[in-house]
Amino acid sequence: MSKRRSVRRDAYTNRRNELVATYASFIPKLHAIEIADNDDGLVNAYSWFVVYEGMYYRFLAFESYLENSETALTKHEQDALHALKRRVRNLEVRMSPVLERLCTEVPSLLKLRHELKENAREGGKIAAHKRLKE
């Protein structure tokens, strides 16, 4: 592996770890809001949201990998991928009230989500380029 690709992969991994740590850093703030507002569901909702974000991250990385690896999908695989994309969009819509509440309490969450999406796409690209070089 070239030095440049190794540095790029390491930078991607370090940034991903920073983003995950930032997600975790919001829990004490949300817990304090929960106590102040007598709202027992905020941290629980956030915990489920973080689980969703992890799955969404993997989906975006996989999608980016497919786009960048020149992988030919069968009709069945294409249909499955499109169905998965529809489900992800539906989940986003269904979660929007929870996301709005969380973003009201932690405004930087929107920016963090955007950065995590970009990081997932970068991870997919790196994996695809690594595969193409093998």
Short mmCIF file of N, CA and C in Angstrom, two decimals:
data_model
loop_
_atom_site.label_atom_id
_atom_site.label_comp_id
_atom_site.label_asym_id
_atom_site.label_seq_id
_atom_site.Cartn_x
_atom_site.Cartn_y
_atom_site.Cartn_z
N MET A 1 0.85 -1.17 0.00
CA MET A 1 0.00 0.00 0.00
C MET A 1 0.89 1.23 0.00
N SER A 2 0.54 2.19 -0.80
CA SER A 2 1.35 3.39 -0.87
C SER A 2 1.19 4.21 0.41
N LYS A 3 2.19 5.02 0.68
CA LYS A 3 2.20 5.87 1.87
C LYS A 3 1.01 6.83 1.86
N ARG A 4 0.70 7.37 0.68
CA ARG A 4 -0.40 8.34 0.57
C ARG A 4 -1.75 7.70 0.91
N ARG A 5 -1.98 6.49 0.40
CA ARG A 5 -3.24 5.81 0.71
C ARG A 5 -3.33 5.44 2.18
N SER A 6 -2.20 5.05 2.75
CA SER A 6 -2.18 4.71 4.17
C SER A 6 -2.51 5.93 5.02
N VAL A 7 -1.95 7.07 4.67
CA VAL A 7 -2.23 8.32 5.40
C VAL A 7 -3.70 8.68 5.25
N ARG A 8 -4.23 8.53 4.05
CA ARG A 8 -5.65 8.84 3.80
C ARG A 8 -6.55 7.93 4.63
N ARG A 9 -6.22 6.63 4.65
CA ARG A 9 -7.02 5.67 5.43
C ARG A 9 -6.94 5.99 6.91
N ASP A 10 -5.74 6.32 7.39
CA ASP A 10 -5.58 6.65 8.81
C ASP A 10 -6.34 7.92 9.16
N ALA A 11 -6.30 8.91 8.30
CA ALA A 11 -7.04 10.16 8.54
C ALA A 11 -8.54 9.89 8.59
N TYR A 12 -9.00 9.05 7.67
CA TYR A 12 -10.42 8.68 7.66
C TYR A 12 -10.80 7.98 8.96
N THR A 13 -9.99 7.02 9.39
CA THR A 13 -10.27 6.25 10.61
C THR A 13 -10.25 7.16 11.84
N ASN A 14 -9.26 8.03 11.92
CA ASN A 14 -9.17 8.96 13.05
C ASN A 14 -10.39 9.88 13.10
N ARG A 15 -10.80 10.38 11.95
CA ARG A 15 -11.96 11.28 11.91
C ARG A 15 -13.23 10.53 12.30
N ARG A 16 -13.37 9.30 11.83
CA ARG A 16 -14.54 8.50 12.21
C ARG A 16 -14.58 8.32 13.73
N ASN A 17 -13.45 8.02 14.33
CA ASN A 17 -13.40 7.84 15.78
C ASN A 17 -13.74 9.13 16.51
N GLU A 18 -13.29 10.27 16.00
CA GLU A 18 -13.63 11.57 16.59
C GLU A 18 -15.14 11.81 16.52
N LEU A 19 -15.74 11.50 15.38
CA LEU A 19 -17.17 11.71 15.22
C LEU A 19 -17.97 10.83 16.18
N VAL A 20 -17.57 9.58 16.32
CA VAL A 20 -18.25 8.67 17.25
C VAL A 20 -18.12 9.19 18.68
N ALA A 21 -16.95 9.68 19.04
CA ALA A 21 -16.75 10.23 20.39
C ALA A 21 -17.62 11.47 20.60
N THR A 22 -17.79 12.28 19.57
CA THR A 22 -18.64 13.46 19.68
C THR A 22 -20.09 13.05 19.93
N TYR A 23 -20.56 12.03 19.22
CA TYR A 23 -21.91 11.52 19.49
C TYR A 23 -22.05 11.16 20.96
N ALA A 24 -21.07 10.45 21.50
CA ALA A 24 -21.13 10.02 22.90
C ALA A 24 -21.08 11.22 23.85
N SER A 25 -20.40 12.28 23.47
CA SER A 25 -20.25 13.44 24.35
C SER A 25 -21.56 14.19 24.58
N PHE A 26 -22.55 13.96 23.74
CA PHE A 26 -23.84 14.65 23.90
C PHE A 26 -24.70 14.04 25.00
N ILE A 27 -24.42 12.82 25.41
CA ILE A 27 -25.29 12.14 26.38
C ILE A 27 -25.39 12.89 27.71
N PRO A 28 -24.29 13.37 28.31
CA PRO A 28 -24.44 14.10 29.58
C PRO A 28 -25.32 15.35 29.43
N LYS A 29 -25.18 16.06 28.33
CA LYS A 29 -26.01 17.26 28.12
C LYS A 29 -27.48 16.87 28.02
N LEU A 30 -27.77 15.82 27.27
CA LEU A 30 -29.16 15.38 27.12
C LEU A 30 -29.71 14.86 28.45
N HIS A 31 -28.86 14.20 29.22
CA HIS A 31 -29.30 13.72 30.53
C HIS A 31 -29.66 14.90 31.44
N ALA A 32 -28.87 15.96 31.40
CA ALA A 32 -29.16 17.15 32.21
C ALA A 32 -30.48 17.79 31.77
N ILE A 33 -30.72 17.84 30.47
CA ILE A 33 -31.98 18.38 29.95
C ILE A 33 -33.14 17.51 30.40
N GLU A 34 -32.93 16.21 30.35
CA GLU A 34 -33.95 15.25 30.77
C GLU A 34 -34.37 15.51 32.22
N ILE A 35 -33.39 15.72 33.08
CA ILE A 35 -33.67 15.98 34.49
C ILE A 35 -34.38 17.32 34.65
N ALA A 36 -33.88 18.35 33.97
CA ALA A 36 -34.47 19.68 34.09
C ALA A 36 -35.90 19.72 33.57
N ASP A 37 -36.16 19.02 32.48
CA ASP A 37 -37.49 19.04 31.87
C ASP A 37 -38.40 17.91 32.35
N ASN A 38 -37.87 17.07 33.25
CA ASN A 38 -38.61 15.91 33.73
C ASN A 38 -39.10 15.07 32.54
N ASP A 39 -38.19 14.83 31.61
CA ASP A 39 -38.49 14.09 30.38
C ASP A 39 -37.61 12.85 30.34
N ASP A 40 -38.18 11.72 30.72
CA ASP A 40 -37.39 10.49 30.83
C ASP A 40 -36.98 9.88 29.49
N GLY A 41 -37.56 10.30 28.39
CA GLY A 41 -37.32 9.63 27.12
C GLY A 41 -36.21 10.18 26.26
N LEU A 42 -35.63 11.31 26.62
CA LEU A 42 -34.68 11.97 25.72
C LEU A 42 -33.40 11.16 25.51
N VAL A 43 -32.78 10.70 26.57
CA VAL A 43 -31.55 9.93 26.43
C VAL A 43 -31.84 8.59 25.75
N ASN A 44 -32.95 7.97 26.09
CA ASN A 44 -33.33 6.71 25.44
C ASN A 44 -33.54 6.92 23.94
N ALA A 45 -34.24 7.99 23.57
CA ALA A 45 -34.46 8.29 22.15
C ALA A 45 -33.12 8.53 21.46
N TYR A 46 -32.23 9.25 22.13
CA TYR A 46 -30.91 9.51 21.55
C TYR A 46 -30.12 8.22 21.39
N SER A 47 -30.21 7.34 22.36
CA SER A 47 -29.49 6.06 22.28
C SER A 47 -29.95 5.26 21.07
N TRP A 48 -31.26 5.21 20.84
CA TRP A 48 -31.78 4.52 19.66
C TRP A 48 -31.36 5.23 18.38
N PHE A 49 -31.34 6.55 18.43
CA PHE A 49 -30.91 7.33 17.27
C PHE A 49 -29.45 7.01 16.92
N VAL A 50 -28.60 6.88 17.92
CA VAL A 50 -27.19 6.56 17.69
C VAL A 50 -27.06 5.16 17.07
N VAL A 51 -27.88 4.22 17.51
CA VAL A 51 -27.87 2.89 16.90
C VAL A 51 -28.25 3.00 15.42
N TYR A 52 -29.29 3.77 15.14
CA TYR A 52 -29.71 4.00 13.75
C TYR A 52 -28.58 4.63 12.95
N GLU A 53 -27.93 5.63 13.50
CA GLU A 53 -26.85 6.31 12.80
C GLU A 53 -25.73 5.34 12.44
N GLY A 54 -25.44 4.40 13.34
CA GLY A 54 -24.42 3.39 13.05
C GLY A 54 -24.80 2.53 11.86
N MET A 55 -26.06 2.12 11.83
CA MET A 55 -26.53 1.32 10.69
C MET A 55 -26.53 2.14 9.41
N TYR A 56 -26.96 3.40 9.52
CA TYR A 56 -27.00 4.29 8.36
C TYR A 56 -25.59 4.53 7.83
N TYR A 57 -24.64 4.69 8.73
CA TYR A 57 -23.24 4.87 8.36
C TYR A 57 -22.77 3.69 7.52
N ARG A 58 -23.05 2.49 8.01
CA ARG A 58 -22.63 1.28 7.27
C ARG A 58 -23.28 1.22 5.90
N PHE A 59 -24.56 1.58 5.84
CA PHE A 59 -25.27 1.59 4.56
C PHE A 59 -24.61 2.57 3.59
N LEU A 60 -24.33 3.78 4.05
CA LEU A 60 -23.71 4.78 3.17
C LEU A 60 -22.32 4.35 2.72
N ALA A 61 -21.55 3.75 3.61
CA ALA A 61 -20.22 3.26 3.24
C ALA A 61 -20.34 2.16 2.19
N PHE A 62 -21.28 1.25 2.38
CA PHE A 62 -21.49 0.16 1.43
C PHE A 62 -21.94 0.70 0.07
N GLU A 63 -22.87 1.66 0.10
CA GLU A 63 -23.36 2.27 -1.14
C GLU A 63 -22.21 2.97 -1.88
N SER A 64 -21.39 3.70 -1.14
CA SER A 64 -20.24 4.37 -1.73
C SER A 64 -19.26 3.36 -2.31
N TYR A 65 -19.05 2.28 -1.59
CA TYR A 65 -18.17 1.21 -2.07
C TYR A 65 -18.67 0.68 -3.41
N LEU A 66 -19.97 0.39 -3.48
CA LEU A 66 -20.53 -0.14 -4.73
C LEU A 66 -20.36 0.86 -5.88
N GLU A 67 -20.61 2.14 -5.60
CA GLU A 67 -20.49 3.17 -6.63
C GLU A 67 -19.06 3.32 -7.13
N ASN A 68 -18.10 3.15 -6.25
CA ASN A 68 -16.70 3.40 -6.59
C ASN A 68 -15.91 2.17 -7.00
N SER A 69 -16.47 0.99 -6.77
CA SER A 69 -15.72 -0.24 -7.07
C SER A 69 -16.03 -0.82 -8.44
N GLU A 70 -16.92 -0.17 -9.15
CA GLU A 70 -17.31 -0.65 -10.48
C GLU A 70 -17.87 -2.07 -10.40
N THR A 71 -18.55 -2.37 -9.30
CA THR A 71 -19.16 -3.68 -9.11
C THR A 71 -20.44 -3.76 -9.93
N ALA A 72 -20.54 -4.78 -10.75
CA ALA A 72 -21.75 -4.99 -11.54
C ALA A 72 -22.76 -5.76 -10.69
N LEU A 73 -23.91 -5.15 -10.46
CA LEU A 73 -24.94 -5.80 -9.67
C LEU A 73 -25.94 -6.51 -10.58
N THR A 74 -26.42 -7.64 -10.11
CA THR A 74 -27.48 -8.33 -10.85
C THR A 74 -28.78 -7.55 -10.66
N LYS A 75 -29.78 -7.87 -11.43
CA LYS A 75 -31.09 -7.22 -11.31
C LYS A 75 -31.64 -7.42 -9.89
N HIS A 76 -31.50 -8.62 -9.38
CA HIS A 76 -31.98 -8.92 -8.03
C HIS A 76 -31.25 -8.06 -6.98
N GLU A 77 -29.95 -7.92 -7.12
CA GLU A 77 -29.17 -7.10 -6.19
C GLU A 77 -29.54 -5.62 -6.31
N GLN A 78 -29.77 -5.16 -7.54
CA GLN A 78 -30.19 -3.77 -7.73
C GLN A 78 -31.54 -3.52 -7.07
N ASP A 79 -32.47 -4.46 -7.26
CA ASP A 79 -33.79 -4.32 -6.64
C ASP A 79 -33.69 -4.30 -5.12
N ALA A 80 -32.84 -5.16 -4.58
CA ALA A 80 -32.65 -5.21 -3.12
C ALA A 80 -32.05 -3.90 -2.62
N LEU A 81 -31.09 -3.35 -3.34
CA LEU A 81 -30.47 -2.09 -2.94
C LEU A 81 -31.48 -0.94 -3.00
N HIS A 82 -32.30 -0.90 -4.04
CA HIS A 82 -33.33 0.14 -4.14
C HIS A 82 -34.36 0.01 -3.03
N ALA A 83 -34.74 -1.22 -2.69
CA ALA A 83 -35.68 -1.44 -1.59
C ALA A 83 -35.07 -0.96 -0.27
N LEU A 84 -33.81 -1.22 -0.08
CA LEU A 84 -33.12 -0.77 1.13
C LEU A 84 -33.07 0.75 1.19
N LYS A 85 -32.79 1.39 0.06
CA LYS A 85 -32.78 2.86 0.01
C LYS A 85 -34.14 3.42 0.39
N ARG A 86 -35.21 2.80 -0.12
CA ARG A 86 -36.57 3.26 0.23
C ARG A 86 -36.83 3.11 1.72
N ARG A 87 -36.39 2.01 2.28
CA ARG A 87 -36.59 1.81 3.72
C ARG A 87 -35.83 2.84 4.54
N VAL A 88 -34.63 3.14 4.11
CA VAL A 88 -33.83 4.14 4.82
C VAL A 88 -34.54 5.50 4.77
N ARG A 89 -35.03 5.88 3.58
CA ARG A 89 -35.76 7.15 3.46
C ARG A 89 -37.00 7.16 4.35
N ASN A 90 -37.73 6.04 4.38
CA ASN A 90 -38.92 5.95 5.22
C ASN A 90 -38.57 6.08 6.70
N LEU A 91 -37.48 5.45 7.10
CA LEU A 91 -37.04 5.58 8.49
C LEU A 91 -36.69 7.02 8.83
N GLU A 92 -36.02 7.69 7.92
CA GLU A 92 -35.67 9.11 8.15
C GLU A 92 -36.94 9.94 8.36
N VAL A 93 -37.95 9.69 7.55
CA VAL A 93 -39.21 10.43 7.68
C VAL A 93 -39.87 10.11 9.02
N ARG A 94 -39.91 8.85 9.37
CA ARG A 94 -40.56 8.45 10.62
C ARG A 94 -39.81 8.98 11.84
N MET A 95 -38.51 9.11 11.71
CA MET A 95 -37.70 9.58 12.83
C MET A 95 -37.61 11.10 12.90
N SER A 96 -38.14 11.80 11.91
CA SER A 96 -37.94 13.25 11.86
C SER A 96 -38.42 13.98 13.11
N PRO A 97 -39.54 13.61 13.75
CA PRO A 97 -39.90 14.33 14.98
C PRO A 97 -38.86 14.16 16.09
N VAL A 98 -38.33 12.95 16.21
CA VAL A 98 -37.29 12.70 17.22
C VAL A 98 -36.03 13.48 16.87
N LEU A 99 -35.65 13.44 15.60
CA LEU A 99 -34.46 14.15 15.16
C LEU A 99 -34.61 15.65 15.38
N GLU A 100 -35.78 16.19 15.08
CA GLU A 100 -36.01 17.62 15.30
C GLU A 100 -35.84 17.98 16.77
N ARG A 101 -36.39 17.15 17.65
CA ARG A 101 -36.26 17.41 19.09
C ARG A 101 -34.79 17.34 19.51
N LEU A 102 -34.09 16.32 19.06
CA LEU A 102 -32.68 16.18 19.43
C LEU A 102 -31.86 17.36 18.90
N CYS A 103 -32.14 17.79 17.68
CA CYS A 103 -31.39 18.91 17.09
C CYS A 103 -31.74 20.23 17.76
N THR A 104 -32.94 20.32 18.31
CA THR A 104 -33.30 21.52 19.08
C THR A 104 -32.45 21.59 20.35
N GLU A 105 -32.27 20.44 20.98
CA GLU A 105 -31.49 20.39 22.22
C GLU A 105 -29.99 20.44 21.97
N VAL A 106 -29.55 19.85 20.85
CA VAL A 106 -28.12 19.81 20.50
C VAL A 106 -27.99 20.28 19.05
N PRO A 107 -27.95 21.61 18.83
CA PRO A 107 -27.93 22.14 17.46
C PRO A 107 -26.77 21.63 16.59
N SER A 108 -25.65 21.31 17.19
CA SER A 108 -24.51 20.84 16.40
C SER A 108 -24.70 19.42 15.87
N LEU A 109 -25.79 18.76 16.24
CA LEU A 109 -26.05 17.40 15.79
C LEU A 109 -26.25 17.34 14.27
N LEU A 110 -26.88 18.34 13.69
CA LEU A 110 -27.07 18.35 12.22
C LEU A 110 -25.74 18.37 11.49
N LYS A 111 -24.84 19.22 11.94
CA LYS A 111 -23.51 19.29 11.32
C LYS A 111 -22.77 17.97 11.51
N LEU A 112 -22.89 17.40 12.69
CA LEU A 112 -22.22 16.13 12.97
C LEU A 112 -22.75 15.03 12.05
N ARG A 113 -24.06 14.99 11.84
CA ARG A 113 -24.65 13.99 10.93
C ARG A 113 -24.09 14.16 9.52
N HIS A 114 -23.98 15.40 9.07
CA HIS A 114 -23.44 15.66 7.73
C HIS A 114 -22.00 15.16 7.64
N GLU A 115 -21.20 15.47 8.64
CA GLU A 115 -19.80 15.03 8.64
C GLU A 115 -19.68 13.51 8.68
N LEU A 116 -20.57 12.87 9.43
CA LEU A 116 -20.54 11.41 9.50
C LEU A 116 -20.91 10.80 8.15
N LYS A 117 -21.87 11.39 7.47
CA LYS A 117 -22.25 10.90 6.14
C LYS A 117 -21.08 11.02 5.17
N GLU A 118 -20.41 12.15 5.20
CA GLU A 118 -19.25 12.35 4.33
C GLU A 118 -18.15 11.35 4.67
N ASN A 119 -17.96 11.10 5.95
CA ASN A 119 -16.94 10.15 6.38
C ASN A 119 -17.28 8.74 5.90
N ALA A 120 -18.54 8.38 5.95
CA ALA A 120 -18.96 7.05 5.47
C ALA A 120 -18.69 6.92 3.98
N ARG A 121 -19.02 7.96 3.23
CA ARG A 121 -18.78 7.92 1.79
C ARG A 121 -17.28 7.80 1.48
N GLU A 122 -16.48 8.51 2.25
CA GLU A 122 -15.02 8.44 2.07
C GLU A 122 -14.53 7.03 2.39
N GLY A 123 -15.06 6.43 3.44
CA GLY A 123 -14.67 5.07 3.79
C GLY A 123 -15.00 4.08 2.68
N GLY A 124 -16.16 4.25 2.05
CA GLY A 124 -16.53 3.39 0.93
C GLY A 124 -15.59 3.57 -0.25
N LYS A 125 -15.20 4.81 -0.51
CA LYS A 125 -14.26 5.08 -1.60
C LYS A 125 -12.91 4.42 -1.33
N ILE A 126 -12.43 4.57 -0.11
CA ILE A 126 -11.13 3.99 0.24
C ILE A 126 -11.17 2.48 0.06
N ALA A 127 -12.23 1.85 0.54
CA ALA A 127 -12.34 0.39 0.41
C ALA A 127 -12.42 -0.02 -1.06
N ALA A 128 -13.14 0.74 -1.86
CA ALA A 128 -13.27 0.41 -3.28
C ALA A 128 -11.93 0.56 -4.00
N HIS A 129 -11.23 1.64 -3.72
CA HIS A 129 -9.93 1.85 -4.37
C HIS A 129 -8.92 0.79 -3.94
N LYS A 130 -9.01 0.38 -2.68
CA LYS A 130 -8.12 -0.69 -2.21
C LYS A 130 -8.42 -1.98 -2.97
N ARG A 131 -9.69 -2.27 -3.15
CA ARG A 131 -10.08 -3.49 -3.87
C ARG A 131 -9.63 -3.43 -5.33
N LEU A 132 -9.78 -2.28 -5.96
CA LEU A 132 -9.40 -2.15 -7.37
C LEU A 132 -7.90 -2.29 -7.56
N LYS A 133 -7.12 -1.93 -6.55
CA LYS A 133 -5.66 -2.01 -6.65
C LYS A 133 -5.14 -3.42 -6.42
N GLU A 134 -5.97 -4.28 -5.83
CA GLU A 134 -5.53 -5.65 -5.52
C GLU A 134 -5.54 -6.51 -6.75
#
